[in-house]
Short mmCIF file of C-alpha atoms in Angstrom, two decimals:
data_model
loop_
_atom_site.label_atom_id
_atom_site.label_comp_id
_atom_site.label_asym_id
_atom_site.label_seq_id
_atom_site.Cartn_x
_atom_site.Cartn_y
_atom_site.Cartn_z
CA MET A 3 0.00 0.00 0.00
CA LYS A 4 1.33 3.41 -1.03
CA ILE A 5 0.50 6.30 1.27
CA VAL A 6 1.03 9.95 0.32
CA TYR A 7 0.76 13.03 2.50
CA PHE A 8 0.25 16.67 1.53
CA ALA A 9 0.45 20.15 3.08
CA TRP A 10 0.40 20.20 6.91
CA VAL A 11 -0.33 16.47 7.11
CA ARG A 12 2.96 15.93 5.27
CA GLU A 13 4.76 18.44 7.49
CA LYS A 14 3.47 16.86 10.72
CA THR A 15 4.22 13.26 9.75
CA GLY A 16 7.53 14.31 8.21
CA ILE A 17 6.85 11.96 5.27
CA SER A 18 5.69 12.78 1.74
CA GLU A 19 5.22 9.19 0.62
CA GLU A 20 5.86 5.68 1.88
CA VAL A 21 5.06 2.08 0.98
CA LEU A 22 3.62 -0.12 3.74
CA GLU A 23 4.12 -3.83 3.12
CA LYS A 24 1.90 -5.19 5.85
CA LEU A 25 -0.85 -3.67 7.95
CA PRO A 26 -2.57 -5.29 10.96
CA ASP A 27 -5.52 -7.47 9.91
CA ASN A 28 -8.04 -5.26 11.72
CA VAL A 29 -7.19 -2.26 9.46
CA LYS A 30 -9.96 -2.61 6.86
CA THR A 31 -11.15 0.96 6.19
CA VAL A 32 -9.67 4.44 5.90
CA ALA A 33 -10.93 5.16 9.42
CA ASP A 34 -9.09 2.08 10.74
CA LEU A 35 -5.93 3.26 8.98
CA ILE A 36 -6.24 6.70 10.61
CA GLU A 37 -6.58 5.09 14.07
CA TRP A 38 -3.50 2.98 13.36
CA GLN A 39 -1.56 6.08 12.17
CA LYS A 40 -2.20 7.78 15.52
CA LEU A 41 -0.13 5.08 17.21
CA ARG A 42 2.97 5.63 15.06
CA GLY A 43 4.60 8.38 17.11
CA SER A 44 4.27 12.04 17.97
CA GLY A 45 4.14 13.54 14.45
CA PHE A 46 1.50 11.06 13.33
CA THR A 47 -0.48 11.41 16.55
CA ASP A 48 -0.59 15.15 16.02
CA ALA A 49 -1.42 14.93 12.29
CA PHE A 50 -4.32 12.50 12.78
CA SER A 51 -5.60 13.69 16.17
CA ASP A 52 -8.77 15.14 14.60
CA PRO A 53 -9.87 12.89 11.69
CA LYS A 54 -12.75 15.29 10.83
CA ILE A 55 -10.30 17.81 9.37
CA ILE A 56 -8.44 15.22 7.27
CA ARG A 57 -9.46 14.58 3.66
CA VAL A 58 -8.75 11.29 1.89
CA ALA A 59 -8.29 10.07 -1.65
CA ILE A 60 -8.08 6.43 -2.69
CA ASN A 61 -6.33 5.89 -6.01
CA GLN A 62 -6.59 9.63 -6.70
CA GLU A 63 -10.37 9.78 -6.16
CA TYR A 64 -11.89 11.58 -3.17
CA SER A 65 -13.16 9.05 -0.66
CA SER A 66 -15.08 8.94 2.59
CA GLN A 67 -13.37 7.55 5.70
CA ASP A 68 -15.63 4.52 5.90
CA HIS A 69 -14.36 3.27 2.54
CA PRO A 70 -12.55 -0.12 2.59
CA ILE A 71 -8.89 -0.15 1.60
CA GLU A 72 -6.90 -2.76 -0.29
CA ALA A 73 -3.28 -3.81 -0.44
CA ASN A 74 -2.57 -2.19 -3.82
CA ASP A 75 -4.31 1.11 -3.12
CA GLU A 76 -2.69 4.52 -3.19
CA ILE A 77 -4.09 6.33 -0.15
CA ALA A 78 -3.65 10.11 0.20
CA PHE A 79 -4.14 12.18 3.38
CA PHE A 80 -4.41 15.95 3.20
CA PRO A 81 -6.26 19.04 4.52
CA PRO A 82 -9.28 20.52 2.68
CA VAL A 83 -8.07 21.85 -0.68
CA THR A 84 -7.55 25.54 -1.44
CA GLY A 85 -6.79 25.82 -5.13
CA GLY A 86 -8.03 28.39 -7.60
CA ARG A 87 -8.10 31.93 -6.33
CA MET B 21 -7.28 22.02 -22.50
CA ILE B 22 -5.66 21.55 -19.09
CA LYS B 23 -2.17 22.63 -18.05
CA ILE B 24 -0.66 22.17 -14.61
CA GLN B 25 2.66 23.96 -14.64
CA GLN B 26 5.24 25.81 -12.60
CA LYS B 27 6.02 28.45 -15.21
CA ASN B 28 4.00 31.57 -15.94
CA PHE B 29 1.52 31.79 -18.86
CA ASP B 30 0.87 34.37 -21.58
CA VAL B 31 -2.85 35.22 -21.57
CA LYS B 32 -2.89 36.43 -25.16
CA ALA B 33 -1.14 33.35 -26.56
CA GLU B 34 -3.27 30.99 -24.48
CA LEU B 35 -6.58 32.59 -25.50
CA GLU B 36 -5.51 32.67 -29.14
CA ALA B 37 -4.74 28.96 -28.96
CA LEU B 38 -8.15 28.36 -27.35
CA LYS B 39 -9.84 30.24 -30.20
CA GLY B 40 -7.76 28.64 -32.94
CA ASN B 41 -9.20 29.18 -36.39
CA ASN B 42 -12.76 28.62 -35.25
CA HIS B 43 -14.79 31.52 -36.60
CA SER B 44 -18.01 30.33 -35.04
CA ILE B 45 -16.82 31.53 -31.61
CA GLY B 46 -18.60 34.73 -30.63
CA GLY B 47 -17.04 35.26 -27.23
CA ILE B 48 -14.48 34.15 -24.68
CA CYS B 49 -14.92 34.75 -20.97
CA SER B 50 -11.80 34.32 -18.88
CA PHE B 51 -10.73 34.65 -15.27
CA ILE B 52 -7.17 35.26 -14.08
CA GLY B 53 -6.39 34.63 -10.41
CA LEU B 54 -3.50 36.56 -8.89
CA VAL B 55 -1.49 36.34 -5.67
CA ARG B 56 -2.70 39.09 -3.32
CA GLU B 57 -0.21 40.93 -1.16
CA MET B 58 -2.43 41.04 1.92
CA ALA B 59 -3.61 37.81 3.53
CA GLU B 60 -6.17 38.90 6.10
CA ASN B 61 -4.13 41.47 8.01
CA LYS B 62 -0.69 40.14 7.21
CA LYS B 63 1.60 41.13 4.38
CA LEU B 64 2.57 38.22 2.18
CA SER B 65 6.13 37.84 0.94
CA ALA B 66 5.30 34.73 -1.11
CA MET B 67 2.90 31.83 -1.46
CA THR B 68 3.75 28.22 -2.29
CA LEU B 69 1.20 26.04 -4.04
CA GLU B 70 1.54 22.32 -3.39
CA GLN B 71 -0.40 19.85 -5.55
CA TYR B 72 -1.10 16.13 -5.85
CA PRO B 73 0.46 15.32 -9.24
CA GLY B 74 -1.76 13.00 -11.25
CA MET B 75 -4.86 13.51 -9.17
CA THR B 76 -4.85 17.22 -10.04
CA GLU B 77 -5.19 16.46 -13.76
CA LYS B 78 -7.88 13.82 -13.14
CA VAL B 79 -10.04 16.08 -10.99
CA ILE B 80 -9.73 19.05 -13.35
CA LYS B 81 -10.53 16.86 -16.36
CA LYS B 82 -13.78 15.85 -14.65
CA ILE B 83 -14.68 19.49 -13.92
CA GLU B 84 -13.96 20.41 -17.54
CA ASN B 85 -16.07 17.50 -18.83
CA GLU B 86 -18.97 18.55 -16.66
CA ALA B 87 -18.82 22.10 -18.04
CA LEU B 88 -18.67 20.79 -21.63
CA GLN B 89 -21.76 18.63 -20.98
CA ARG B 90 -23.67 21.36 -19.22
CA TRP B 91 -23.20 24.19 -21.73
CA SER B 92 -22.80 24.51 -25.46
CA LEU B 93 -19.12 25.42 -25.57
CA HIS B 94 -16.50 25.26 -28.28
CA SER B 95 -13.62 24.85 -25.89
CA THR B 96 -12.41 25.50 -22.38
CA LEU B 97 -8.99 26.22 -20.91
CA ILE B 98 -7.69 25.67 -17.40
CA ILE B 99 -4.11 26.56 -16.45
CA HIS B 100 -3.10 26.19 -12.80
CA ARG B 101 0.38 26.93 -11.55
CA PHE B 102 2.19 25.35 -8.61
CA GLY B 103 5.38 26.23 -6.74
CA ARG B 104 6.46 29.48 -5.07
CA LEU B 105 4.77 32.66 -6.31
CA LYS B 106 5.15 36.32 -5.33
CA PRO B 107 2.37 38.90 -4.84
CA GLY B 108 1.01 40.08 -8.20
CA GLU B 109 1.92 36.83 -9.97
CA GLN B 110 -0.64 34.85 -11.95
CA ILE B 111 -1.90 31.63 -10.29
CA VAL B 112 -4.68 30.42 -12.52
CA LEU B 113 -6.33 31.08 -15.89
CA VAL B 114 -9.76 29.72 -16.72
CA ALA B 115 -11.56 30.44 -19.99
CA ALA B 116 -14.63 29.31 -21.94
CA ALA B 117 -15.34 29.96 -25.62
CA SER B 118 -18.80 29.72 -27.19
CA ALA B 119 -21.00 31.16 -29.91
CA HIS B 120 -22.99 33.07 -27.26
CA ARG B 121 -21.80 35.31 -24.45
CA GLU B 122 -24.13 34.19 -21.66
CA VAL B 123 -22.82 30.65 -21.58
CA THR B 124 -19.19 31.78 -21.55
CA PHE B 125 -19.82 33.65 -18.28
CA GLU B 126 -21.71 30.75 -16.72
CA ALA B 127 -19.14 28.13 -17.71
CA CYS B 128 -16.09 30.19 -16.75
CA HIS B 129 -17.61 30.99 -13.35
CA PHE B 130 -18.49 27.32 -12.82
CA LEU B 131 -14.94 26.20 -13.70
CA ILE B 132 -13.23 28.53 -11.21
CA ASP B 133 -15.73 27.76 -8.41
CA PHE B 134 -15.13 24.02 -8.76
CA LEU B 135 -11.38 24.39 -9.23
CA LYS B 136 -11.27 26.24 -5.93
CA THR B 137 -13.00 23.51 -3.94
CA ARG B 138 -12.14 20.31 -5.83
CA ALA B 139 -8.64 20.59 -7.31
CA PRO B 140 -6.03 19.16 -4.90
CA PHE B 141 -3.93 22.26 -4.28
CA TRP B 142 -2.81 23.67 -0.94
CA LYS B 143 -1.48 27.15 -0.32
CA LEU B 144 1.33 27.94 2.11
CA GLU B 145 1.57 31.65 2.89
CA GLU B 146 4.83 33.27 3.95
CA THR B 147 4.43 36.38 6.11
CA GLN B 148 6.56 38.22 8.67
CA ASP B 149 4.91 36.00 11.32
CA GLY B 150 6.13 32.81 9.63
CA ASN B 151 4.48 30.28 7.32
CA SER B 152 0.92 29.06 7.51
CA TRP B 153 -1.39 26.87 5.44
CA VAL B 154 -4.48 28.59 4.06
CA ALA B 155 -7.71 27.15 5.46
CA ALA B 156 -10.66 26.34 3.19
CA ARG B 157 -13.49 28.89 3.28
CA ASP B 158 -17.15 28.06 3.78
CA SER B 159 -18.09 30.63 1.13
CA ASP B 160 -16.29 28.55 -1.50
CA GLU B 161 -18.34 25.47 -0.63
CA THR B 162 -21.49 27.59 -0.81
CA ALA B 163 -20.51 28.80 -4.29
CA VAL B 164 -20.22 25.20 -5.46
CA ALA B 165 -23.48 24.15 -3.83
CA ASN B 166 -25.28 26.92 -5.75
CA TRP B 167 -24.38 25.27 -9.05
CA LYS B 168 -26.43 22.23 -8.13
CA HIS B 169 -29.60 24.26 -8.59
CA PRO B 170 -29.72 25.50 -12.19
CA LYS B 171 -29.14 29.24 -12.20
CA GLN B 172 -31.28 31.72 -14.06
CA VAL B 173 -29.36 32.97 -17.08
CA MET C 8 -10.30 52.95 -18.78
CA ILE C 9 -12.22 53.36 -22.04
CA LYS C 10 -10.82 53.06 -25.55
CA ILE C 11 -12.84 53.44 -28.74
CA GLN C 12 -10.51 52.54 -31.58
CA GLN C 13 -10.23 51.15 -35.08
CA LYS C 14 -7.08 49.12 -34.47
CA ASN C 15 -6.85 45.73 -32.80
CA PHE C 16 -5.88 45.27 -29.14
CA ASP C 17 -3.43 42.99 -27.33
CA VAL C 18 -5.30 41.25 -24.49
CA LYS C 19 -2.17 40.52 -22.48
CA ALA C 20 -0.85 44.08 -22.63
CA GLU C 21 -4.27 45.57 -21.88
CA LEU C 22 -4.92 43.34 -18.86
CA GLU C 23 -1.41 43.99 -17.53
CA ALA C 24 -2.04 47.73 -17.79
CA LEU C 25 -5.37 47.24 -15.97
CA LYS C 26 -3.60 45.38 -13.17
CA GLY C 27 -0.66 47.79 -12.97
CA ASN C 28 1.42 47.34 -9.84
CA ASN C 29 -1.61 46.85 -7.63
CA HIS C 30 -0.95 43.72 -5.58
CA SER C 31 -4.29 43.87 -3.82
CA ILE C 32 -6.04 42.58 -6.96
CA GLY C 33 -7.03 38.94 -6.55
CA GLY C 34 -8.71 38.39 -9.88
CA ILE C 35 -9.58 39.77 -13.29
CA CYS C 36 -12.62 38.63 -15.23
CA SER C 37 -12.64 39.55 -18.90
CA PHE C 38 -14.82 39.04 -21.94
CA ILE C 39 -13.62 39.18 -25.55
CA GLY C 40 -16.27 39.53 -28.28
CA LEU C 41 -15.38 38.18 -31.71
CA VAL C 42 -16.87 38.48 -35.20
CA ARG C 43 -18.71 35.26 -35.97
CA GLU C 44 -18.57 33.83 -39.47
CA MET C 45 -22.22 32.77 -39.55
CA ALA C 46 -24.95 35.38 -39.16
CA GLU C 47 -28.13 33.38 -38.79
CA ASN C 48 -27.88 31.18 -41.89
CA LYS C 49 -25.66 33.41 -43.96
CA LYS C 50 -21.90 33.39 -44.22
CA LEU C 51 -20.36 36.71 -43.31
CA SER C 52 -17.49 38.10 -45.36
CA ALA C 53 -17.10 41.14 -43.09
CA MET C 54 -18.87 43.38 -40.60
CA THR C 55 -18.65 47.16 -40.33
CA LEU C 56 -19.22 48.84 -36.98
CA GLU C 57 -20.48 52.39 -37.17
CA GLN C 58 -20.46 54.57 -34.04
CA TYR C 59 -21.54 58.01 -32.84
CA PRO C 60 -18.18 59.60 -31.96
CA GLY C 61 -18.39 61.54 -28.71
CA MET C 62 -21.66 60.02 -27.56
CA THR C 63 -20.03 56.57 -27.51
CA GLU C 64 -17.47 57.68 -24.92
CA LYS C 65 -20.12 59.48 -22.84
CA VAL C 66 -22.44 56.49 -22.70
CA ILE C 67 -19.66 54.03 -21.90
CA LYS C 68 -18.27 56.32 -19.19
CA LYS C 69 -21.70 56.25 -17.51
CA ILE C 70 -21.86 52.45 -17.70
CA GLU C 71 -18.37 52.21 -16.22
CA ASN C 72 -19.23 54.64 -13.41
CA GLU C 73 -22.32 52.64 -12.55
CA ALA C 74 -20.25 49.44 -12.28
CA LEU C 75 -17.66 51.18 -10.10
CA GLN C 76 -20.42 52.41 -7.77
CA ARG C 77 -22.19 49.09 -7.65
CA TRP C 78 -19.24 46.80 -6.89
CA SER C 79 -15.98 47.07 -5.01
CA LEU C 80 -13.62 47.11 -7.98
CA HIS C 81 -10.06 48.26 -8.42
CA SER C 82 -10.46 49.08 -12.07
CA THR C 83 -12.39 48.31 -15.21
CA LEU C 84 -11.47 48.28 -18.88
CA ILE C 85 -13.67 48.69 -21.95
CA ILE C 86 -12.21 48.61 -25.45
CA HIS C 87 -14.63 48.74 -28.38
CA ARG C 88 -13.49 48.75 -31.98
CA PHE C 89 -15.23 50.33 -34.97
CA GLY C 90 -14.72 50.04 -38.73
CA ARG C 91 -14.62 46.98 -40.98
CA LEU C 92 -13.77 43.66 -39.30
CA LYS C 93 -13.44 40.11 -40.65
CA PRO C 94 -14.73 36.88 -39.07
CA GLY C 95 -12.53 35.84 -36.14
CA GLU C 96 -11.43 39.40 -35.40
CA GLN C 97 -11.78 40.93 -31.94
CA ILE C 98 -14.60 43.49 -31.53
CA VAL C 99 -14.68 44.24 -27.84
CA LEU C 100 -12.76 43.63 -24.61
CA VAL C 101 -14.35 44.20 -21.23
CA ALA C 102 -12.59 43.48 -17.93
CA ALA C 103 -13.03 44.05 -14.21
CA ALA C 104 -10.36 43.70 -11.52
CA SER C 105 -11.10 43.27 -7.82
CA ALA C 106 -9.80 41.69 -4.62
CA HIS C 107 -12.53 39.03 -4.86
CA ARG C 108 -13.53 36.81 -7.76
CA GLU C 109 -17.34 36.95 -7.44
CA VAL C 110 -17.55 40.68 -8.08
CA THR C 111 -15.26 40.48 -11.12
CA PHE C 112 -17.75 38.12 -12.82
CA GLU C 113 -20.76 40.24 -11.88
CA ALA C 114 -19.18 43.51 -12.99
CA CYS C 115 -17.75 42.17 -16.25
CA HIS C 116 -21.09 40.60 -17.18
CA PHE C 117 -22.89 43.84 -16.33
CA LEU C 118 -20.52 45.90 -18.48
CA ILE C 119 -20.95 43.77 -21.60
CA ASP C 120 -24.74 43.54 -21.19
CA PHE C 121 -25.06 47.32 -20.99
CA LEU C 122 -22.51 47.95 -23.73
CA LYS C 123 -24.61 45.79 -26.01
CA THR C 124 -27.84 47.73 -25.49
CA ARG C 125 -26.65 51.27 -24.64
CA ALA C 126 -23.46 52.05 -26.56
CA PRO C 127 -24.28 53.76 -29.89
CA PHE C 128 -22.82 51.23 -32.32
CA TRP C 129 -24.49 49.72 -35.37
CA LYS C 130 -23.37 46.63 -37.22
CA LEU C 131 -23.55 46.27 -40.98
CA GLU C 132 -23.12 42.68 -42.12
CA GLU C 133 -21.75 41.80 -45.54
CA THR C 134 -22.89 38.44 -46.93
CA GLN C 135 -23.28 36.87 -50.35
CA ASP C 136 -26.85 38.26 -50.34
CA GLY C 137 -25.61 41.84 -49.89
CA ASN C 138 -25.34 44.15 -46.90
CA SER C 139 -27.78 44.41 -44.02
CA TRP C 140 -27.96 46.20 -40.68
CA VAL C 141 -28.17 43.96 -37.63
CA ALA C 142 -31.44 44.36 -35.72
CA ALA C 143 -31.48 44.70 -31.93
CA ARG C 144 -32.47 41.53 -30.07
CA ASP C 145 -35.11 41.37 -27.36
CA SER C 146 -32.89 39.00 -25.36
CA ASP C 147 -30.34 41.78 -24.96
CA GLU C 148 -32.94 44.11 -23.46
CA THR C 149 -34.02 41.33 -21.12
CA ALA C 150 -30.42 40.86 -19.97
CA VAL C 151 -30.23 44.55 -19.06
CA ALA C 152 -33.61 44.53 -17.32
CA ASN C 153 -32.39 41.67 -15.10
CA TRP C 154 -29.67 43.90 -13.65
CA LYS C 155 -32.30 46.20 -12.18
CA HIS C 156 -33.17 43.54 -9.64
CA PRO C 157 -30.06 42.81 -7.56
CA LYS C 158 -28.81 39.35 -8.47
CA GLN C 159 -27.93 36.69 -5.97
CA VAL C 160 -24.15 36.33 -5.84
CA MET D 29 -29.58 73.05 -35.15
CA LYS D 30 -27.17 70.25 -36.03
CA ILE D 31 -28.74 66.98 -37.11
CA VAL D 32 -26.77 63.71 -37.40
CA TYR D 33 -27.89 60.39 -38.88
CA PHE D 34 -26.51 56.90 -38.37
CA ALA D 35 -26.75 53.41 -39.88
CA TRP D 36 -29.80 52.87 -42.12
CA VAL D 37 -31.30 56.24 -41.19
CA ARG D 38 -28.13 57.81 -42.65
CA GLU D 39 -28.29 55.57 -45.72
CA LYS D 40 -31.94 56.34 -46.41
CA THR D 41 -31.65 60.12 -45.96
CA GLY D 42 -28.33 60.14 -47.80
CA ILE D 43 -26.96 62.60 -45.22
CA SER D 44 -24.61 61.97 -42.30
CA GLU D 45 -24.88 65.43 -40.83
CA GLU D 46 -26.39 68.81 -41.63
CA VAL D 47 -27.02 72.17 -39.99
CA LEU D 48 -30.56 73.59 -40.22
CA GLU D 49 -30.71 77.34 -39.75
CA LYS D 50 -34.45 77.75 -39.44
CA LEU D 51 -37.30 75.35 -38.73
CA PRO D 52 -41.00 76.11 -38.94
CA ASP D 53 -42.38 77.59 -35.70
CA ASN D 54 -44.64 74.60 -35.06
CA VAL D 55 -41.62 72.21 -34.77
CA LYS D 56 -41.21 72.22 -30.99
CA THR D 57 -40.44 68.58 -30.11
CA VAL D 58 -38.52 65.63 -31.55
CA ALA D 59 -41.85 64.18 -32.74
CA ASP D 60 -42.63 67.44 -34.59
CA LEU D 61 -39.18 67.29 -36.20
CA ILE D 62 -39.79 63.72 -37.36
CA GLU D 63 -43.14 64.74 -38.93
CA TRP D 64 -41.37 67.61 -40.68
CA GLN D 65 -38.58 65.30 -41.91
CA LYS D 66 -41.18 63.07 -43.62
CA LEU D 67 -42.04 65.95 -45.91
CA ARG D 68 -38.48 66.49 -47.18
CA GLY D 69 -38.47 63.96 -50.04
CA SER D 70 -38.45 60.25 -50.75
CA GLY D 71 -35.36 59.24 -48.74
CA PHE D 72 -36.57 61.10 -45.67
CA THR D 73 -40.14 59.88 -46.06
CA ASP D 74 -38.83 56.32 -46.14
CA ALA D 75 -36.41 56.78 -43.22
CA PHE D 76 -39.00 58.34 -40.92
CA SER D 77 -42.11 56.45 -42.07
CA ASP D 78 -42.26 54.47 -38.80
CA PRO D 79 -41.14 56.72 -35.90
CA LYS D 80 -41.45 53.83 -33.42
CA ILE D 81 -38.30 52.19 -34.81
CA ILE D 82 -36.25 55.40 -34.69
CA ARG D 83 -34.10 56.22 -31.66
CA VAL D 84 -33.15 59.79 -30.77
CA ALA D 85 -30.37 61.52 -28.86
CA ILE D 86 -30.33 65.22 -27.95
CA ASN D 87 -26.85 66.57 -27.28
CA GLN D 88 -25.54 63.00 -27.15
CA GLU D 89 -28.03 61.85 -24.50
CA TYR D 90 -30.80 59.37 -25.29
CA SER D 91 -34.13 61.16 -25.46
CA SER D 92 -37.80 60.38 -25.86
CA GLN D 93 -39.66 61.74 -28.89
CA ASP D 94 -41.83 64.08 -26.82
CA HIS D 95 -38.76 66.00 -25.68
CA PRO D 96 -38.65 69.71 -26.70
CA ILE D 97 -35.83 70.77 -29.03
CA GLU D 98 -33.88 74.02 -29.13
CA ALA D 99 -31.99 75.95 -31.78
CA ASN D 100 -28.51 74.99 -30.54
CA ASP D 101 -29.23 71.31 -30.01
CA GLU D 102 -27.41 68.44 -31.70
CA ILE D 103 -30.16 65.96 -32.63
CA ALA D 104 -29.27 62.40 -33.66
CA PHE D 105 -31.52 59.89 -35.41
CA PHE D 106 -30.60 56.20 -35.58
CA PRO D 107 -31.89 52.62 -35.29
CA PRO D 108 -31.76 50.68 -31.98
CA VAL D 109 -28.09 50.13 -31.11
CA THR D 110 -26.28 46.81 -31.56
CA GLY D 111 -22.85 47.20 -29.98
CA GLY D 112 -20.92 44.74 -27.86
CA ARG D 113 -21.12 41.19 -29.04
#
């Protein structure tokens, strides 16, 4: 599973992208993944402390946090977008 | 036409390319977004736009396709820059060309409203107080919600 | 800024002049009107725009002043050409610059709607069937009437 | 009084501008002037046959046809305008 981070989520975790080979069996949805991220250390705990303000994309499509995830997915975590002008 | 790029763009050249040799186009409405010097009450020295390469193009392609389905347009253009930009610099160019002027305004307005709330870009502002990420505004979500009810033209 | 001229205009140069060094401008909405090749079912070889010199400037100045009173704008630009133009050529450029994008769309749309129905220009179309003066359209008067009731932004 | 003509009104009268030194005393309004114009010959009769489709400006301001006219006025006759795009 490839995970990418943007904006302040990237800054807090200190990682822009990573590949996770194996996740615990009970991590089945985006929400499960967020709970698991919180346990990875201070930067992650801080980044994911309030899941409501985190946005998610699975394979470059916006997704809700109750969406299931699969081993080959590209999961992105980021704040609400602020493009345009 | 969609371009996600670091470099600046030339409005004249881009709009001429959009028009091409199509003499059935009666009008082109365009919007240029610029970096403002003042961010709330702080003076900006620069702004850095971060994007999600790949997803950016996909999302904008969808927005463009929706505009092309919704209105009778000859062509649309969306150019969005990323990287570090100074106050006064161009960030974004959106344009719609059609036989009739009303639809060019509607479509161009639609494109920029959706770009603002759907395209995966994040803005980091540099001020004398340090750097901070721009938060999304409720008014932008409201602007998008309004497009769900057909507007009176 | 108002320019009534026979010669063509350079959109990039004109919009840069409109922007100037003002870094509080967040966006510029512009509309370019072009000569269409097909006039109803006839193919146009050219179009000649006749104007009322002096009155044209006065009327457009009033329209511009009304826009500047109605919205919070940094500046507006209206360029209208006269004389003989071929299909694909630029007729008119209207633009509005402001801190916020919504008002640039409103103001630019307002300017072109009023230009269309108030500025003393007349169009003579040349087709294979001979020359004929373009008649005013009811839909243009309706567009102007709509501005009398404040629009939802 | 200076009178100017545009578009098909100009083509039909055959005149783009003229200066009239003296008008009959009963020509007091734009409407009176239009009635008087009709009597000036075939081109004028044709141009002014239907006053409803004629627009008027007095001293470069749009005017209604019941507006009084004065000796120093610049009066313009033309069809409904079709500027912009």
